Coordinates of C-alpha atoms in Angstrom, one line a residue:
X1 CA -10.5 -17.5 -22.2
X2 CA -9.5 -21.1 -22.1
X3 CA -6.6 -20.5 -24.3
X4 CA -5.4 -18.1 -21.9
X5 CA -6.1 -20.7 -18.9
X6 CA -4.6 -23.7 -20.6
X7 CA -1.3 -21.1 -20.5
X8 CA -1.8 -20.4 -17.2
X9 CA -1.7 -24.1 -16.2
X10 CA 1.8 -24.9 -18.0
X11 CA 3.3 -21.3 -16.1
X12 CA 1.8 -22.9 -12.6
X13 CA 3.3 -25.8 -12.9
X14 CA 6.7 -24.5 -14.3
X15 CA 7.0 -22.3 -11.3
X16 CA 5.7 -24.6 -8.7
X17 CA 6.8 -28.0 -10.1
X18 CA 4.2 -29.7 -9.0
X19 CA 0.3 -29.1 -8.3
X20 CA -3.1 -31.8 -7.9
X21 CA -6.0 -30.9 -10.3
X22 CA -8.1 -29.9 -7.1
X23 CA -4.8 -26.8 -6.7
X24 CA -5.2 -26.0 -10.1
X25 CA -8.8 -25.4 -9.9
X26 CA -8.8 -23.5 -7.1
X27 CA -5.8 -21.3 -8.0
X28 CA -7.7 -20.9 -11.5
X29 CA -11.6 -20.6 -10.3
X30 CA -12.7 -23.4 -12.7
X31 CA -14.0 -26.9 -11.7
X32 CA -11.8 -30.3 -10.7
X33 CA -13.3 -31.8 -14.0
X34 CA -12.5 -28.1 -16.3
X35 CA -8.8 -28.9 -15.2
X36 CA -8.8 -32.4 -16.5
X37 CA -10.2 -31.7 -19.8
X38 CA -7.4 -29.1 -20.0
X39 CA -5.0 -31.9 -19.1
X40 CA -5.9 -33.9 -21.6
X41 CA -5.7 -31.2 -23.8
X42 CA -2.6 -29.7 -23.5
X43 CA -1.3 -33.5 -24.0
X44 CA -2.9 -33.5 -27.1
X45 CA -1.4 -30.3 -27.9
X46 CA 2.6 -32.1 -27.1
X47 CA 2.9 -30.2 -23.9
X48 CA 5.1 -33.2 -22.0
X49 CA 2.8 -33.5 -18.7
X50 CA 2.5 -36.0 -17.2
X51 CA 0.2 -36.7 -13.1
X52 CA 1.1 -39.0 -10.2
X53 CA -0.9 -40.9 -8.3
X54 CA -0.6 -40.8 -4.6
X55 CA -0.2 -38.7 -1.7
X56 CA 2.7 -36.5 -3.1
X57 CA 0.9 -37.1 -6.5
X58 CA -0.3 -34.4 -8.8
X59 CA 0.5 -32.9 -12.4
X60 CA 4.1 -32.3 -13.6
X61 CA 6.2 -30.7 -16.6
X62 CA 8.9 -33.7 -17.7
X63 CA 12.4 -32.2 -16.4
X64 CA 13.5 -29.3 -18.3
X65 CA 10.4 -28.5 -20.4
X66 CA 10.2 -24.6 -20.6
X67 CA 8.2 -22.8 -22.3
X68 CA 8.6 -19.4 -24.4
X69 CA 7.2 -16.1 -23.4
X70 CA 5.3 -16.2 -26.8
X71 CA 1.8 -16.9 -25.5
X72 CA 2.0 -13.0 -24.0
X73 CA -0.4 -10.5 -25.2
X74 CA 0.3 -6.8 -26.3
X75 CA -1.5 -5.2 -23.1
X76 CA 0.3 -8.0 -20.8
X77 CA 3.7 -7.4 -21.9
X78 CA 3.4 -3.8 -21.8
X79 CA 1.7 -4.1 -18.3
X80 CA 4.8 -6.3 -17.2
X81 CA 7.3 -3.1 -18.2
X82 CA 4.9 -0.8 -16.5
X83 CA 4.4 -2.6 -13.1
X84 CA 8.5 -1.8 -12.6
X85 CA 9.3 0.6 -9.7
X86 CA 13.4 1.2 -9.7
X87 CA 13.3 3.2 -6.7
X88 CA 11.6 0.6 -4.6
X89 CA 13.6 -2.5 -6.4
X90 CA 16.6 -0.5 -5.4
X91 CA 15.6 0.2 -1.7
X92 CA 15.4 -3.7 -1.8
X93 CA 18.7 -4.3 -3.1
X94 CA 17.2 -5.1 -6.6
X95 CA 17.8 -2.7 -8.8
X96 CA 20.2 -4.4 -10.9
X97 CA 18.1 -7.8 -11.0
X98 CA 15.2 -5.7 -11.8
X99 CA 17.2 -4.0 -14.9
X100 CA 18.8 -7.5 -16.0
X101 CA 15.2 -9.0 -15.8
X102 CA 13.5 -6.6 -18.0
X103 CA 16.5 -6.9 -20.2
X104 CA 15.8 -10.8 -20.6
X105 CA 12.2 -10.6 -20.5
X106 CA 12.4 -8.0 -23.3
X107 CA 15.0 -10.1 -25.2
X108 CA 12.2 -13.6 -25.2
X109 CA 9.4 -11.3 -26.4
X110 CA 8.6 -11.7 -30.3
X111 CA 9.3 -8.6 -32.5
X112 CA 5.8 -7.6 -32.5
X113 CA 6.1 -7.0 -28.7
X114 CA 8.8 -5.6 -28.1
X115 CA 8.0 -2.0 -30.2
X116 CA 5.5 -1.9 -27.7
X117 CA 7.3 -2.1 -24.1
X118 CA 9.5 0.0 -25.5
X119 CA 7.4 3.2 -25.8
X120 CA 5.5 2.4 -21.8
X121 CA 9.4 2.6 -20.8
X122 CA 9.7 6.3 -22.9
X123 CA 6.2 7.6 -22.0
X124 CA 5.1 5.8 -18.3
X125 CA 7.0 6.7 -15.3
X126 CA 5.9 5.3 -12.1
X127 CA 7.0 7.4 -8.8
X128 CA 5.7 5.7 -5.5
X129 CA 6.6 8.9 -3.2
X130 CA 4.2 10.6 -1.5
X131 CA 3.5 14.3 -2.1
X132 CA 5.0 16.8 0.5
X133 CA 6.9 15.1 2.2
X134 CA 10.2 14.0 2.4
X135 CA 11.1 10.6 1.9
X136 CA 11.6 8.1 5.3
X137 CA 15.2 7.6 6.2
X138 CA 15.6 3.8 5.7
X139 CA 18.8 3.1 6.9
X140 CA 17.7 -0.9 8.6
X141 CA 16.0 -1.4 5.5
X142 CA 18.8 -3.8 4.1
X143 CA 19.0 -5.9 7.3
X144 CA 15.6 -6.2 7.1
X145 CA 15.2 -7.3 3.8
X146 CA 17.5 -10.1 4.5
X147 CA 16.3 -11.4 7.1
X148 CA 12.9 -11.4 5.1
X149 CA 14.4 -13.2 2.5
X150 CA 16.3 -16.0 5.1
X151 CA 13.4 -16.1 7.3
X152 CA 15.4 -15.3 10.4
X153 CA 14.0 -13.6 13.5
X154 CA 15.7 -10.0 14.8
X155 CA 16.2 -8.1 17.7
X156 CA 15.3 -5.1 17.2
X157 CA 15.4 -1.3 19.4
X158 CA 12.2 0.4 17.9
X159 CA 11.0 3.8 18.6
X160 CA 7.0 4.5 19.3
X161 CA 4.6 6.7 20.0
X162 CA 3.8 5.4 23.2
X163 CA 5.1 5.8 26.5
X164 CA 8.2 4.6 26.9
X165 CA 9.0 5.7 23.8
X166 CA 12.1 3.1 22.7
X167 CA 11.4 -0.4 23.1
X168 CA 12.9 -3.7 22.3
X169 CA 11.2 -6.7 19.8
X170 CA 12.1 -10.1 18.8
X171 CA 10.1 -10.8 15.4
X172 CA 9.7 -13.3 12.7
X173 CA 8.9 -10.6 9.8
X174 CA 6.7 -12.0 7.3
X175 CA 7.1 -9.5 4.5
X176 CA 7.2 -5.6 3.4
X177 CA 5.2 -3.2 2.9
X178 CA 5.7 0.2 0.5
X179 CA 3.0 2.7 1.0
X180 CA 3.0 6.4 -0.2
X181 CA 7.0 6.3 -0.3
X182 CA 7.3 4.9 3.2
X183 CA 8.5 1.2 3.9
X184 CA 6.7 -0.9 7.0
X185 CA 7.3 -4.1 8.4
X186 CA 4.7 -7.3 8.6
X187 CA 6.3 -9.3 11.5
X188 CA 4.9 -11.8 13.9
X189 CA 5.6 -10.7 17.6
X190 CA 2.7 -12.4 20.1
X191 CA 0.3 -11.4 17.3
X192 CA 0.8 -10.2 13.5
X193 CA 2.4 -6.5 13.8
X194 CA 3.3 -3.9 11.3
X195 CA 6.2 -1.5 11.9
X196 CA 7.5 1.5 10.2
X197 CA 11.3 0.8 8.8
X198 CA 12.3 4.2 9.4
X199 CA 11.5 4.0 12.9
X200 CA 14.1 0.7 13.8
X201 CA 16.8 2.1 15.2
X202 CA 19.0 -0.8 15.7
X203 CA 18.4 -3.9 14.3
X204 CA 20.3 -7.8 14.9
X205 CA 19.9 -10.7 12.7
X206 CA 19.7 -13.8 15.0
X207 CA 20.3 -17.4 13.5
X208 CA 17.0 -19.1 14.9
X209 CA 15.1 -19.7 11.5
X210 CA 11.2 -19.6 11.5
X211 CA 8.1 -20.5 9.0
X212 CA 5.5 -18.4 8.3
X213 CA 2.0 -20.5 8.8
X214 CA 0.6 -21.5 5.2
X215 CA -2.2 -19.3 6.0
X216 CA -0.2 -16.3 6.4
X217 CA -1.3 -13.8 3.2
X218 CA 0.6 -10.6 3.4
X219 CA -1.8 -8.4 1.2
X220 CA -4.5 -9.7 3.4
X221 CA -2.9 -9.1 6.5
X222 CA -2.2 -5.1 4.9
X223 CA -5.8 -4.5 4.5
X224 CA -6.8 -5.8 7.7
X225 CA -4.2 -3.5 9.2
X226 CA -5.7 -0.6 7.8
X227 CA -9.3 -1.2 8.4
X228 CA -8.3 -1.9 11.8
X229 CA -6.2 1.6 11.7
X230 CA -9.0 3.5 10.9
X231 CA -11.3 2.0 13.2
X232 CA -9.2 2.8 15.9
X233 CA -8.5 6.6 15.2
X234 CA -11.4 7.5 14.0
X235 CA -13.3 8.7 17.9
X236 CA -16.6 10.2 16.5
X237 CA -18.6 12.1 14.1
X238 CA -19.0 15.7 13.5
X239 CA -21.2 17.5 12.0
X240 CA -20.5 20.5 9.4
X241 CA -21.9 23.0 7.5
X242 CA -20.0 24.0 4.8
X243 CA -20.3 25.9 1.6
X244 CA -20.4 24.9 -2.1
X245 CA -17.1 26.1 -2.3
X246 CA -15.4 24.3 0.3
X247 CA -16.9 21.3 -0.5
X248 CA -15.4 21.1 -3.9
X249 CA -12.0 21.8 -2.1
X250 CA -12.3 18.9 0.1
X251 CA -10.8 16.0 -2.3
X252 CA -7.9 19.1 -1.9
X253 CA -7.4 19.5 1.3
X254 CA -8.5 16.3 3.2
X255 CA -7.6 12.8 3.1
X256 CA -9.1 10.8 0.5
X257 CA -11.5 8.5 3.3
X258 CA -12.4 12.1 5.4
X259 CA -13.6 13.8 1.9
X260 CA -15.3 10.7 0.3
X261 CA -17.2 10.1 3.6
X262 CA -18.1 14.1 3.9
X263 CA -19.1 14.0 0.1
X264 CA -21.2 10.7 0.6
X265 CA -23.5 12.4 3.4
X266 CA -23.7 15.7 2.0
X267 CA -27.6 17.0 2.6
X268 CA -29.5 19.5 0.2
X269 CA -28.2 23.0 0.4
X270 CA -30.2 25.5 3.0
X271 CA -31.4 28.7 1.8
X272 CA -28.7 30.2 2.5
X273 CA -26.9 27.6 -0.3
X274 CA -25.0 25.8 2.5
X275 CA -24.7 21.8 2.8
X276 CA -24.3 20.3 5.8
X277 CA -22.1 16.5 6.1
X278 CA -20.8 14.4 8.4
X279 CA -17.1 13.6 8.9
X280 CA -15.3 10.9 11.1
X281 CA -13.5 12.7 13.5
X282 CA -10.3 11.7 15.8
X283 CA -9.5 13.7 17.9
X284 CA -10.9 17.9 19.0
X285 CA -7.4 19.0 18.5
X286 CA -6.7 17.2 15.1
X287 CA -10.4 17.7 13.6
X288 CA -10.3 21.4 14.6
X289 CA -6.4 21.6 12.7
X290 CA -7.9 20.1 9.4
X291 CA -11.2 22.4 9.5
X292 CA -8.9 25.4 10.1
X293 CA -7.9 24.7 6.6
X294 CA -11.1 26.0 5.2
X295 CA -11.7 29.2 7.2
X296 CA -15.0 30.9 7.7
X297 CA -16.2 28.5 4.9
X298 CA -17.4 25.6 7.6
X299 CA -18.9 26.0 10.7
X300 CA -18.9 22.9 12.9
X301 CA -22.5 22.1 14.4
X302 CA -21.5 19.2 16.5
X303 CA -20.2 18.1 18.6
X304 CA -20.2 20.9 21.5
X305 CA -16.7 20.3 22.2
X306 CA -15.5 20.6 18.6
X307 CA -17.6 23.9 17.9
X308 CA -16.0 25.4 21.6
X309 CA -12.6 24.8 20.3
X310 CA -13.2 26.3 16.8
X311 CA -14.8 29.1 18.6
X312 CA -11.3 29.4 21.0
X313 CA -8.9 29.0 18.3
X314 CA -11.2 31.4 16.3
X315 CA -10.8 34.0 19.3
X316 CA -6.9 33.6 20.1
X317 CA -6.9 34.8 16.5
X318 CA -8.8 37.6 16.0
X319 CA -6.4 38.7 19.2
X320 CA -3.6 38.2 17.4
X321 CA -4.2 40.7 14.7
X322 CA -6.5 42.9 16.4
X323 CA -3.7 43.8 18.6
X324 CA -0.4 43.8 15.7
X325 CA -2.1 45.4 13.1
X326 CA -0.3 48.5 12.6
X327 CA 2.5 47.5 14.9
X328 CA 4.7 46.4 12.0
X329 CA 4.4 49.2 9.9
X330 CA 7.8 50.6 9.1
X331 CA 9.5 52.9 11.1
X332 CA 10.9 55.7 9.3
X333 CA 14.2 57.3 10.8
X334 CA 15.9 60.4 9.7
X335 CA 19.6 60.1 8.6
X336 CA 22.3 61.3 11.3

């Protein structure tokens, strides 16, 4: 554990130049007085470090110092190989970086290591994509990737669901997001908003520069974004009574959050062997398309509104084929 943190402190401060012991510890989790004993240590040790007193003070590497990629670990090496996504890297414009990178990082690795990346690259393949569906046409994506990189704002023409349905944005984007195969947009614009790439229909990169605020955390933003999206869809509960069967099929045929919460709340099976959950629910229309899903295998007990439309939809059904059936049987027709 130390060993691994003493490590950690020379990579910090090759990357970042410069950091105070109170930076270290926090970046770390240890205490102001841990990072000084590990200081003093890795001076011992004839790692050229030297601190500065001062306002702009703090811990440095002497000019030039670098140190080898052979403090790495088996698993962390391998892990390094695996994290790689090429089809992302290249929707950024990175592909070739990303290839040349691994190529280096493979080349610093000691012997012993780098059997072992080798066979994640034959064996692991990551694909980001998302199941049944076809991939988001990202045609602004390069436009806004550099103006991500130069921290420039753009005009954009973006297309919504709302009424009216095209508007126009000036941003500040703060970073990207890839999620099931599909590219959005972090960007400040009287508020932190996300935006789906695919949906930017014309895009200009305008000269005024801008700074995200230190606070700013991208992954952190995300997640708030999401909890957020779910507490505003989500509308209600209902309630459903469903058999064994169908209940195993959920994880299938639901979204991961809709079968988790249905599983979570499932009661003990009624005599008749049926178990009765709860589900969040958007809206009647939506709900009533997912539960169509699993037939006469879930009833919906509440709420009133949800059962009527099940009961409609149920209806227009049974009208359908009562009144076909038969009407496309073949029609047999003697030869002239």
């Amino acid at each position: 554990m130390r060993a691994s943190r003493l490590l950690s402190i020379v990579l910090l401060l090759q990357a970042r130049e410069r950091m105070t012991a109170e930076q270290l510890a926090r970046e770390l989790e240890v205490s102001v007085r841990t990072i000084y004993r590990d200081v003093e240590s890795l001076s011992l040790a004839g790692i050229p470090l030297y601190g500065e007193a001062g306002h702009d003070g703090g811990y440095r590497l002497v000019d030039g110092y670098r140190t080898r990629l052979t403090g790495l670990t088996a698993d962390e090496a391998e892990a390094l190989f695996l994290a790689g996504l090429p089809g992302p890297a290249a929707d950024l414009g990175l592909g070739a970086v990303q290839a040349t990178a691994q190529l280096k990082l493979k080349a610093a690795l000691p012997d012993e290591l780098r059997e072992g990346v080798g066979r994640i690259q034959e064996r692991f393949h990551l694909d980001a994509s998302d199941w049944y569906a076809d991939p988001d046409s990202t045609t602004q994506l390069a436009a806004v990737v550099e103006a991500t990189w130069s921290r420039r704002h753009i005009r954009m023409r973006y297309r919504r669901w709302a009424q009216p349905r095209e508007v126009e944005r000036v941003v500040a984007p703060y970073g990207l997001v890839l999620k099931s195969g599909r590219w959005y947009l972090v960007a400040e614009s009287g508020g932190i908003r996300t935006y789906r790439v695919s949906q930017i229909l014309r895009i200009q990169l305008l000269d005024n520069a801008f700074e995200p605020p230190a606070e700013f955390d991208l992954a952190a933003s995300w997640s708030a974004y999401l909890a957020d999206f779910d507490a505003r869809r989500y509308r209600g509960e209902a309630r459903i009574r469903l058999s064994e069967r169908a209940l195993e099929r959920l994880p299938h045929l639901l979204e991961p959050a809709l079968a988790r919460v249905a599983r979570n709340t499932a009661e003990p099976p009624d005599r008749d062997g049926r178990i009765i959950v709860t589900m969040p629910m958007e809206t009647i229309e939506h709900t009533a398309g997912l539960l169509l899903r699993l037939g006469a295998e879930a009833e919906v007990l509440a709420p009133a509104e949800l059962r009527d439309r099940m009961a409609e939809i149920a209806a227009d059904l049974a009208g359908i084929y009562r009144t076909t059936s038969g009407a496309t049987k073949a029609v047999v027709t003697e030869p002239q």
